[in-house]
Coordinates of C-alpha atoms and ligand atoms in Angstrom, one line a residue:
M1 CA -116.5 138.7 19.9
M2 CA -114.2 137.7 22.9
K3 CA -112.3 135.0 21.0
P4 CA -109.6 137.3 19.4
I5 CA -109.1 139.0 22.8
I6 CA -108.7 135.7 24.6
K7 CA -106.3 134.5 21.8
K8 CA -104.2 137.7 22.1
F9 CA -103.9 137.2 25.8
M10 CA -103.0 133.5 25.4
D11 CA -100.4 134.3 22.8
E12 CA -98.7 136.8 25.1
V13 CA -98.7 134.3 28.0
N14 CA -97.5 131.5 25.7
E15 CA -94.6 133.7 24.4
R16 CA -93.3 133.9 28.0
N17 CA -94.1 130.3 29.0
Q18 CA -93.1 128.2 26.1
H19 CA -92.8 124.4 26.7
E20 CA -95.2 124.6 29.6
P21 CA -98.3 122.7 28.3
E22 CA -100.0 122.0 31.6
F23 CA -99.6 125.6 32.8
M24 CA -101.0 126.9 29.5
Q25 CA -103.9 124.5 29.8
A26 CA -104.8 125.8 33.3
V27 CA -104.5 129.4 32.1
Q28 CA -106.7 128.7 29.1
E29 CA -109.5 127.2 31.3
V30 CA -109.4 130.4 33.4
A31 CA -109.0 132.9 30.5
D32 CA -112.1 131.5 28.7
S33 CA -114.4 132.4 31.5
L34 CA -112.6 135.4 33.1
I35 CA -111.7 137.5 30.1
P36 CA -115.4 138.1 29.2
F37 CA -116.2 138.7 32.9
I38 CA -113.4 141.3 33.2
A39 CA -114.4 143.0 29.9
N40 CA -117.9 143.6 31.4
N41 CA -116.6 144.9 34.7
E42 CA -115.2 148.4 34.8
K43 CA -113.6 147.7 38.2
Y44 CA -111.3 145.1 36.7
Y45 CA -111.1 146.2 33.1
G46 CA -107.8 147.6 31.8
K47 CA -105.7 146.8 34.9
N48 CA -103.9 143.7 33.5
I49 CA -104.9 141.8 36.6
L50 CA -105.0 138.4 34.9
L51 CA -101.6 139.1 33.3
R52 CA -100.3 139.8 36.7
M53 CA -101.9 136.7 38.1
V54 CA -100.3 134.3 35.6
E55 CA -96.8 135.5 36.6
P56 CA -95.6 133.8 39.8
E57 CA -94.4 136.2 42.5
R58 CA -91.4 133.9 42.9
V59 CA -90.1 130.6 41.6
L60 CA -87.5 128.7 43.6
I61 CA -85.5 125.9 42.0
F62 CA -82.9 124.1 44.0
R63 CA -80.6 121.0 44.2
V64 CA -81.6 118.2 46.4
P65 CA -78.6 115.8 46.9
W66 CA -79.1 112.7 49.1
I67 CA -77.5 109.3 49.7
N68 CA -79.3 106.1 48.9
D69 CA -79.0 102.8 50.8
E70 CA -76.2 101.7 48.6
G71 CA -74.1 104.7 49.6
E72 CA -74.5 106.4 46.2
I73 CA -75.0 110.1 45.9
M74 CA -78.3 110.9 44.2
V75 CA -79.4 114.3 42.9
N76 CA -83.0 115.5 42.4
R77 CA -84.5 118.9 41.6
G78 CA -86.6 120.8 44.2
Y79 CA -89.1 123.5 43.4
R80 CA -91.4 125.9 45.2
I81 CA -93.7 128.2 43.2
E82 CA -94.9 131.2 45.3
M83 CA -97.7 132.2 43.0
N84 CA -99.9 134.8 44.7
S85 CA -100.0 136.2 48.3
A86 CA -102.7 138.8 47.8
I87 CA -105.1 137.2 50.3
G88 CA -102.7 135.3 52.6
P89 CA -99.5 133.4 52.9
Y90 CA -98.7 131.1 50.0
K91 CA -100.4 127.8 50.6
G92 CA -100.3 124.5 48.6
G93 CA -98.9 121.0 48.5
L94 CA -95.6 119.4 47.7
R95 CA -95.6 116.7 45.1
F96 CA -92.9 114.0 44.8
H97 CA -93.3 112.2 41.5
P98 CA -90.8 111.6 38.6
S99 CA -93.1 113.6 36.3
V100 CA -92.7 116.8 38.3
N101 CA -91.5 119.8 36.3
L102 CA -91.9 123.5 36.2
S103 CA -95.0 123.4 34.0
I104 CA -96.9 120.9 36.2
L105 CA -96.1 122.8 39.4
K106 CA -97.0 126.2 37.8
F107 CA -100.4 124.8 36.7
L108 CA -101.0 123.5 40.2
A109 CA -99.9 126.7 41.9
F110 CA -102.1 128.8 39.5
E111 CA -105.2 126.6 40.2
Q112 CA -104.4 126.8 43.9
V113 CA -104.8 130.6 43.9
F114 CA -108.4 130.3 42.8
K115 CA -109.2 127.3 44.9
N116 CA -107.8 128.9 48.1
S117 CA -109.8 132.0 47.4
L118 CA -113.0 129.9 47.0
T119 CA -112.6 128.4 50.5
T120 CA -113.1 132.0 51.9
L121 CA -110.0 131.4 54.2
P122 CA -107.0 133.8 54.1
M123 CA -104.6 131.7 52.0
G124 CA -102.6 132.7 48.9
G125 CA -101.5 130.1 46.4
G126 CA -98.3 128.1 46.0
K127 CA -97.1 124.6 45.1
G128 CA -93.9 122.7 45.1
G129 CA -92.2 119.4 45.0
S130 CA -89.5 117.4 43.3
D131 CA -89.0 114.9 40.5
F132 CA -88.0 112.4 43.2
D133 CA -89.8 109.0 42.9
P134 CA -90.7 107.6 46.3
K135 CA -91.7 104.2 44.8
G136 CA -89.4 101.4 45.9
K137 CA -87.4 103.6 48.3
S138 CA -86.8 102.5 51.9
D139 CA -88.1 104.6 54.8
V140 CA -84.6 105.8 55.6
E141 CA -84.1 106.9 52.0
I142 CA -87.4 108.8 52.1
M143 CA -86.2 110.5 55.4
R144 CA -82.8 111.5 54.0
F145 CA -84.5 112.9 50.9
C146 CA -87.0 114.9 52.9
Q147 CA -84.3 116.3 55.2
S148 CA -82.2 117.4 52.2
F149 CA -85.2 118.9 50.5
M150 CA -86.1 120.9 53.7
G151 CA -82.4 121.8 54.1
E152 CA -83.0 124.4 51.3
L153 CA -86.8 125.0 51.5
F154 CA -86.7 126.1 55.2
R155 CA -85.2 129.5 54.1
H156 CA -88.2 130.4 52.1
I157 CA -91.2 129.2 54.1
G158 CA -92.8 130.0 57.5
P159 CA -96.2 130.2 59.2
N160 CA -96.8 133.7 57.9
T161 CA -95.0 133.4 54.6
D162 CA -95.6 130.0 52.9
V163 CA -97.2 126.9 54.4
P164 CA -96.7 123.7 52.3
A165 CA -98.7 120.5 52.6
G166 CA -98.9 117.1 51.0
D167 CA -99.9 116.0 47.4
I168 CA -99.0 113.0 45.3
G169 CA -96.2 111.1 46.9
V170 CA -96.2 113.3 50.0
G171 CA -98.4 112.0 52.9
E172 CA -98.2 111.9 56.7
R173 CA -94.8 110.1 56.7
E174 CA -93.1 112.7 54.5
I175 CA -94.7 115.6 56.2
G176 CA -93.3 114.3 59.5
Y177 CA -89.8 114.1 58.2
L178 CA -90.1 117.6 56.6
F179 CA -91.5 119.1 59.8
G180 CA -88.8 117.5 61.9
M181 CA -86.0 119.0 59.8
Y182 CA -87.7 122.4 59.7
K183 CA -88.0 122.5 63.4
K184 CA -84.3 121.5 63.9
L185 CA -83.1 124.1 61.4
R186 CA -85.2 127.0 62.7
N187 CA -85.4 125.9 66.4
E188 CA -89.0 126.8 66.5
F189 CA -92.3 124.8 66.7
T190 CA -94.8 126.4 64.4
G191 CA -97.6 125.4 62.1
V192 CA -95.3 125.7 59.0
L193 CA -96.7 122.6 57.3
T194 CA -100.2 121.1 57.3
G195 CA -101.2 117.5 57.1
K196 CA -99.1 116.8 60.2
G197 CA -99.7 113.8 62.4
M198 CA -102.1 114.2 65.3
A199 CA -99.3 113.9 67.9
Y200 CA -97.7 117.2 66.8
G201 CA -100.3 119.7 65.6
G202 CA -102.3 117.9 62.9
S203 CA -106.0 118.4 62.5
L204 CA -108.6 115.7 62.8
I205 CA -110.4 115.2 59.4
R206 CA -107.4 116.6 57.4
P207 CA -106.5 113.2 55.9
E208 CA -110.2 112.6 55.0
A209 CA -110.9 116.2 53.9
T210 CA -110.3 116.2 50.2
G211 CA -112.2 113.1 49.5
Y212 CA -115.0 113.9 51.9
G213 CA -115.3 117.4 50.6
C214 CA -115.5 116.1 47.1
V215 CA -118.5 113.9 47.9
Y216 CA -120.1 116.7 49.9
F217 CA -119.8 118.9 46.9
A218 CA -121.3 116.2 44.7
Q219 CA -124.2 115.9 47.2
N220 CA -124.7 119.7 47.0
M221 CA -124.9 119.6 43.2
L222 CA -127.3 116.7 43.3
E223 CA -129.5 118.2 46.0
Y224 CA -129.7 121.4 44.0
R225 CA -131.5 119.4 41.3
G226 CA -133.6 117.4 43.8
D227 CA -131.4 114.2 43.6
S228 CA -129.0 112.4 45.9
I229 CA -125.9 110.3 45.7
K230 CA -127.7 107.4 47.4
G231 CA -128.0 104.4 45.2
K232 CA -125.7 105.8 42.5
T233 CA -122.9 103.7 40.9
V234 CA -119.6 105.6 41.1
T235 CA -116.3 105.0 39.4
V236 CA -113.2 106.4 41.1
S237 CA -109.6 106.4 39.7
G238 CA -106.5 106.4 41.8
S239 CA -106.1 104.6 45.2
G240 CA -104.3 107.2 47.2
N241 CA -105.4 109.7 49.8
V242 CA -108.1 111.4 47.7
S243 CA -109.5 108.2 46.2
Q244 CA -109.7 106.4 49.5
Y245 CA -111.7 109.0 51.3
T246 CA -113.9 109.7 48.3
C247 CA -114.7 106.0 48.3
E248 CA -115.3 106.0 52.0
K249 CA -117.7 108.9 52.1
A250 CA -119.6 108.0 48.9
T251 CA -120.2 104.5 50.4
Q252 CA -121.3 105.9 53.7
L253 CA -123.9 108.0 51.9
G254 CA -125.3 105.0 50.1
A255 CA -123.5 105.0 46.8
K256 CA -121.7 102.0 45.3
V257 CA -118.1 102.6 44.3
V258 CA -117.0 99.9 41.8
T259 CA -113.5 100.9 40.7
L260 CA -110.1 102.1 42.0
S261 CA -106.8 102.3 40.1
D262 CA -103.1 103.1 40.2
S263 CA -100.5 103.6 37.5
S264 CA -100.5 99.9 36.7
G265 CA -104.3 99.6 35.9
Y266 CA -107.7 99.5 37.5
I267 CA -109.8 97.0 39.5
Y268 CA -113.6 96.6 38.9
D269 CA -115.7 95.2 41.8
E270 CA -119.3 94.9 40.6
E271 CA -120.5 94.3 44.2
G272 CA -119.0 97.6 45.4
I273 CA -115.9 98.5 47.5
D274 CA -117.4 98.4 51.0
A275 CA -115.8 99.5 54.3
D276 CA -114.0 96.2 54.8
K277 CA -112.6 96.1 51.3
L278 CA -111.5 99.7 51.6
A279 CA -109.7 98.9 54.8
F280 CA -107.8 96.3 52.9
V281 CA -106.9 98.9 50.2
M282 CA -105.8 101.4 52.8
E283 CA -103.4 99.0 54.4
L284 CA -102.2 97.8 51.0
K285 CA -101.5 101.3 49.8
N286 CA -100.6 103.3 52.9
I287 CA -98.6 100.7 54.9
K288 CA -97.5 97.9 52.6
R289 CA -97.1 100.3 49.7
G290 CA -98.3 97.6 47.3
R291 CA -100.0 97.6 43.9
I292 CA -103.8 97.7 43.3
D293 CA -103.8 94.3 41.4
E294 CA -103.4 92.6 44.8
Y295 CA -107.1 93.5 45.4
V296 CA -108.2 90.7 43.1
K297 CA -106.1 88.1 44.9
K298 CA -107.9 89.0 48.1
Y299 CA -111.4 89.5 46.4
P300 CA -111.4 87.1 43.4
K301 CA -114.8 88.2 42.2
A302 CA -113.3 91.5 41.2
S303 CA -111.2 91.9 38.0
F304 CA -108.0 93.8 37.2
F305 CA -107.4 95.5 33.9
K306 CA -103.7 96.2 33.3
D307 CA -102.6 99.6 32.0
E308 CA -106.2 100.7 31.5
N309 CA -108.3 103.5 33.1
P310 CA -111.8 102.9 34.6
W311 CA -113.8 105.2 32.3
K312 CA -115.3 102.6 30.2
V313 CA -117.1 101.1 33.2
K314 CA -120.8 101.9 33.3
C315 CA -121.6 104.4 36.1
D316 CA -123.8 107.3 37.1
I317 CA -121.0 109.4 38.5
A318 CA -117.3 109.5 37.7
I319 CA -114.8 110.9 40.2
P320 CA -111.2 111.1 38.7
C321 CA -108.9 111.2 41.8
A322 CA -105.4 110.2 40.4
T323 CA -103.7 112.9 38.4
Q324 CA -103.9 115.6 35.7
N325 CA -105.1 114.8 32.2
E326 CA -106.4 111.3 33.0
V327 CA -109.8 111.8 31.2
H328 CA -109.4 112.5 27.5
S329 CA -112.1 113.2 25.0
P330 CA -112.6 109.5 23.9
D331 CA -113.1 108.7 27.6
A332 CA -115.6 111.5 28.1
K333 CA -117.6 110.2 25.1
I334 CA -117.7 106.7 26.5
L335 CA -118.7 107.9 29.9
I336 CA -121.6 109.8 28.5
K337 CA -122.6 107.0 26.1
N338 CA -122.8 104.7 29.1
G339 CA -125.1 107.0 31.0
C340 CA -122.7 108.9 33.3
F341 CA -124.4 112.2 34.1
M342 CA -121.9 113.7 36.5
V343 CA -118.1 114.1 36.6
I344 CA -116.6 115.4 39.9
E345 CA -112.9 116.1 39.9
G346 CA -111.1 114.9 43.0
A347 CA -107.7 115.4 41.3
N348 CA -106.4 118.6 40.0
M349 CA -107.2 119.1 36.3
P350 CA -107.8 115.4 35.6
S351 CA -110.0 116.3 32.5
T352 CA -108.5 117.7 29.3
I353 CA -110.0 120.8 27.8
E354 CA -111.6 118.7 25.1
A355 CA -113.1 116.3 27.7
I356 CA -114.7 119.3 29.5
E357 CA -116.1 120.6 26.2
I358 CA -117.8 117.2 25.7
Y359 CA -119.3 117.2 29.3
Q360 CA -120.6 120.8 28.8
A361 CA -121.9 120.2 25.2
N362 CA -123.9 117.2 26.7
K363 CA -125.0 119.4 29.7
I364 CA -123.9 116.8 32.2
L365 CA -123.0 118.0 35.7
F366 CA -119.3 118.8 35.9
A367 CA -117.4 120.1 38.9
P368 CA -113.8 121.3 38.3
G369 CA -111.2 120.3 40.9
K370 CA -110.6 123.9 42.0
A371 CA -114.1 123.8 43.5
S372 CA -114.8 120.1 44.3
N373 CA -111.4 119.2 45.8
A374 CA -111.0 122.5 47.8
G375 CA -112.0 120.7 51.0
G376 CA -108.4 119.5 51.5
V377 CA -106.8 122.9 51.5
A378 CA -109.8 124.3 53.4
T379 CA -109.1 121.9 56.2
S380 CA -105.4 122.7 56.0
G381 CA -106.5 126.3 56.7
L382 CA -108.4 125.0 59.7
E383 CA -105.2 123.2 60.8
M384 CA -103.4 126.5 60.6
S385 CA -106.0 128.2 62.7
Q386 CA -105.8 125.5 65.4
N387 CA -102.0 125.7 65.4
S388 CA -102.2 129.5 65.9
L389 CA -104.7 129.1 68.7
R390 CA -102.7 126.1 70.1
M391 CA -105.9 124.1 70.2
N392 CA -107.3 120.9 68.7
W393 CA -110.9 120.9 67.6
I394 CA -113.0 117.8 67.8
S395 CA -113.6 116.0 64.5
E396 CA -117.3 116.9 64.4
K397 CA -116.4 120.6 64.5
V398 CA -113.9 120.3 61.7
D399 CA -116.3 118.1 59.6
R400 CA -119.1 120.7 60.2
R401 CA -116.9 123.5 59.0
L402 CA -115.7 121.5 56.0
K403 CA -119.3 120.8 55.0
A404 CA -120.2 124.5 55.4
I405 CA -117.2 125.6 53.3
M406 CA -118.2 123.1 50.5
E407 CA -121.7 124.5 50.6
N408 CA -120.4 128.1 50.3
I409 CA -118.3 127.1 47.3
H410 CA -121.3 125.5 45.7
E411 CA -123.4 128.7 46.2
A412 CA -120.6 130.8 44.8
C413 CA -120.5 128.6 41.7
I414 CA -124.3 128.9 41.3
K415 CA -124.0 132.7 41.7
Y416 CA -121.5 133.2 38.9
G417 CA -122.1 130.1 36.8
T418 CA -125.8 129.8 36.2
Q419 CA -126.5 130.2 32.4
E420 CA -129.5 131.6 30.7
D421 CA -130.9 128.1 30.0
G422 CA -130.5 127.2 33.7
Y423 CA -127.4 125.0 33.1
I424 CA -124.8 125.6 35.8
D425 CA -121.3 126.1 34.4
Y426 CA -119.4 125.2 37.6
M427 CA -116.1 125.9 35.9
K428 CA -117.1 129.5 35.0
G429 CA -118.7 130.0 38.4
A430 CA -115.5 128.8 40.3
N431 CA -113.2 130.8 38.1
I432 CA -115.1 134.0 38.6
A433 CA -115.8 133.6 42.3
G434 CA -112.2 132.7 43.0
F435 CA -110.9 135.6 40.9
V436 CA -113.0 138.3 42.5
K437 CA -111.5 138.2 46.0
V438 CA -107.9 137.9 44.8
A439 CA -108.4 140.7 42.3
D440 CA -110.0 143.0 44.9
A441 CA -107.1 142.4 47.2
M442 CA -104.6 143.1 44.4
L443 CA -106.3 146.3 43.4
A444 CA -106.3 147.5 47.0
Q445 CA -102.6 146.7 47.4
G446 CA -101.4 148.6 44.4
V447 CA -99.0 147.5 41.7
V448 CA -96.5 145.3 43.7
Ligands
NDP501 P1 -101.5 110.0 46.4 O1 -100.0 110.0 46.1 O2 -102.0 109.6 47.7 O3 -102.2 109.0 45.3 C1 -102.1 109.2 44.0 C2 -102.8 108.1 43.2 O4 -102.9 108.4 41.9 C3 -102.1 106.8 43.3 O5 -103.0 105.7 43.3 C4 -101.2 106.8 42.1 O6 -100.8 105.5 41.6 C5 -102.2 107.5 41.1 N1 -101.4 108.2 40.1 C6 -100.5 109.2 40.3 N2 -99.9 109.6 39.1 C7 -100.5 108.8 38.2 C8 -100.3 108.7 36.8 N3 -99.5 109.5 36.1 N4 -101.1 107.8 36.1 C9 -101.9 106.9 36.8 N5 -102.1 107.0 38.1 C10 -101.4 107.9 38.8 O7 -102.0 111.4 45.9 P2 -103.3 112.2 46.4 O8 -104.5 111.3 46.5 O9 -103.0 113.1 47.5 O10 -103.6 113.2 45.1 C11 -104.3 112.7 44.0 C12 -104.8 113.9 43.2 O11 -105.6 114.8 44.0 C13 -103.7 114.8 42.6 O12 -104.1 115.4 41.4 C14 -103.6 115.9 43.7 O13 -103.0 117.1 43.2 C15 -105.0 116.1 44.0 N6 -105.3 116.7 45.3 C16 -104.8 116.2 46.5 C17 -105.2 116.8 47.7 C18 -104.8 116.2 49.0 O14 -105.3 116.7 50.0 N7 -104.0 115.1 49.0 C19 -105.9 118.1 47.7 C20 -106.4 118.5 46.5 C21 -106.1 117.9 45.3 P3 -99.3 105.0 41.8 O15 -99.2 104.7 43.2 O16 -99.2 103.8 40.9 O17 -98.4 106.2 41.4

């Protein structure tokens, strides 16, 4: 009965956002669960709230000129999508990757609105970045680029307006250069960016938070059905920030992580990637900025599979932590055939809509990124609080709050996602729980 209504809505959104496939995919995922919910709730029905939510409050696109080490003038495109500020300042990361375009950033900003609401912290949704490729660039080139990027962005952000953070290609080094330039231009020291270094306002546990939160969420899901992550074999994709700390926490809790990857392929280590091996990966990726195949030179019992993803490896739990649309329907089928009973998204939208349909048709446990990777932005929210208080909390306190936030998100998903047969549709639960708070705030604030 709902299908024609959903289709009509999607057609209208598509008409206005043609050639934005990733954004349309993110909207479709939300519309499928929210339109039936709205239709059954007089409070939200007939107010076009979802139509208002898919339209960014503001989109900024700007030129980022910079000079490379050869003295040539380079030009990239910068973006900031200020999606929704109903419940707090825009908040969301910056991505530096050659694939960055309007569609990808709008999908990320849209997802961020729901995710930030789920954390229960007062943060609106935004996202930004550039098609700049940090790979192979010198430190000085990265600094010049970040300074030029902030040379425009500083006008549009602020601790009470819009608070960016890191994402793919933007880690502590880039945040440092961006923060330095903001401070110089504004002549003020404020918590305008999160993911800062500990020496100048960063929060303990922020680097770990997305990966740790993801594993805490997996543990919540497993405990809810009387199981635990201990002893489980886990495949992880990516080898960046989220992957590294997912691997660390899963291993600490007794799981065996057997894969990591990057855009050149994946490594498989049957014996598990323990703390020592992970320390090697962290140095390789974060300091030497090398490629993942170097793992097998150091640990020859492991294997490297060029240009492949890790989803054909037998596992109990798969945690995609690299990028959007990295698990397609054939991958989902192989995962399930090999006995995988749980997919937890560390990345944003790593599963295609078709892959999710396969997980759900087979009733395996599935957590969408907007719920399971919300620990990162939640801890960014805690970093903002510490900056406002001019205090630093100890890591145990931040970790405790992170755990509690992940538990709350899990409970919210159960509340809105439990189906008649007892299966928990975490996607539906996260969409509805995230929507309710934002929608209530929008209704209270009038048509603005
Ligand atoms: P990083 O830049 O630290 O790492 C990204 C990893 O993914 C790298 O190993 C990279 O390989 C790989 N990767 C990126 N793009 C592709 C691609 N097109 N194909 C194959 N591999 C790819 O990023 P993060 O770990 O911070 O982010 C990973 C994911 O998690 C993203 O979806 C991000 O939006 C999401 N996320 C991140 C949060 C955070 O706190 N950092 C918070 C919530 C979500 P290579 O080096 O070869 O490019």
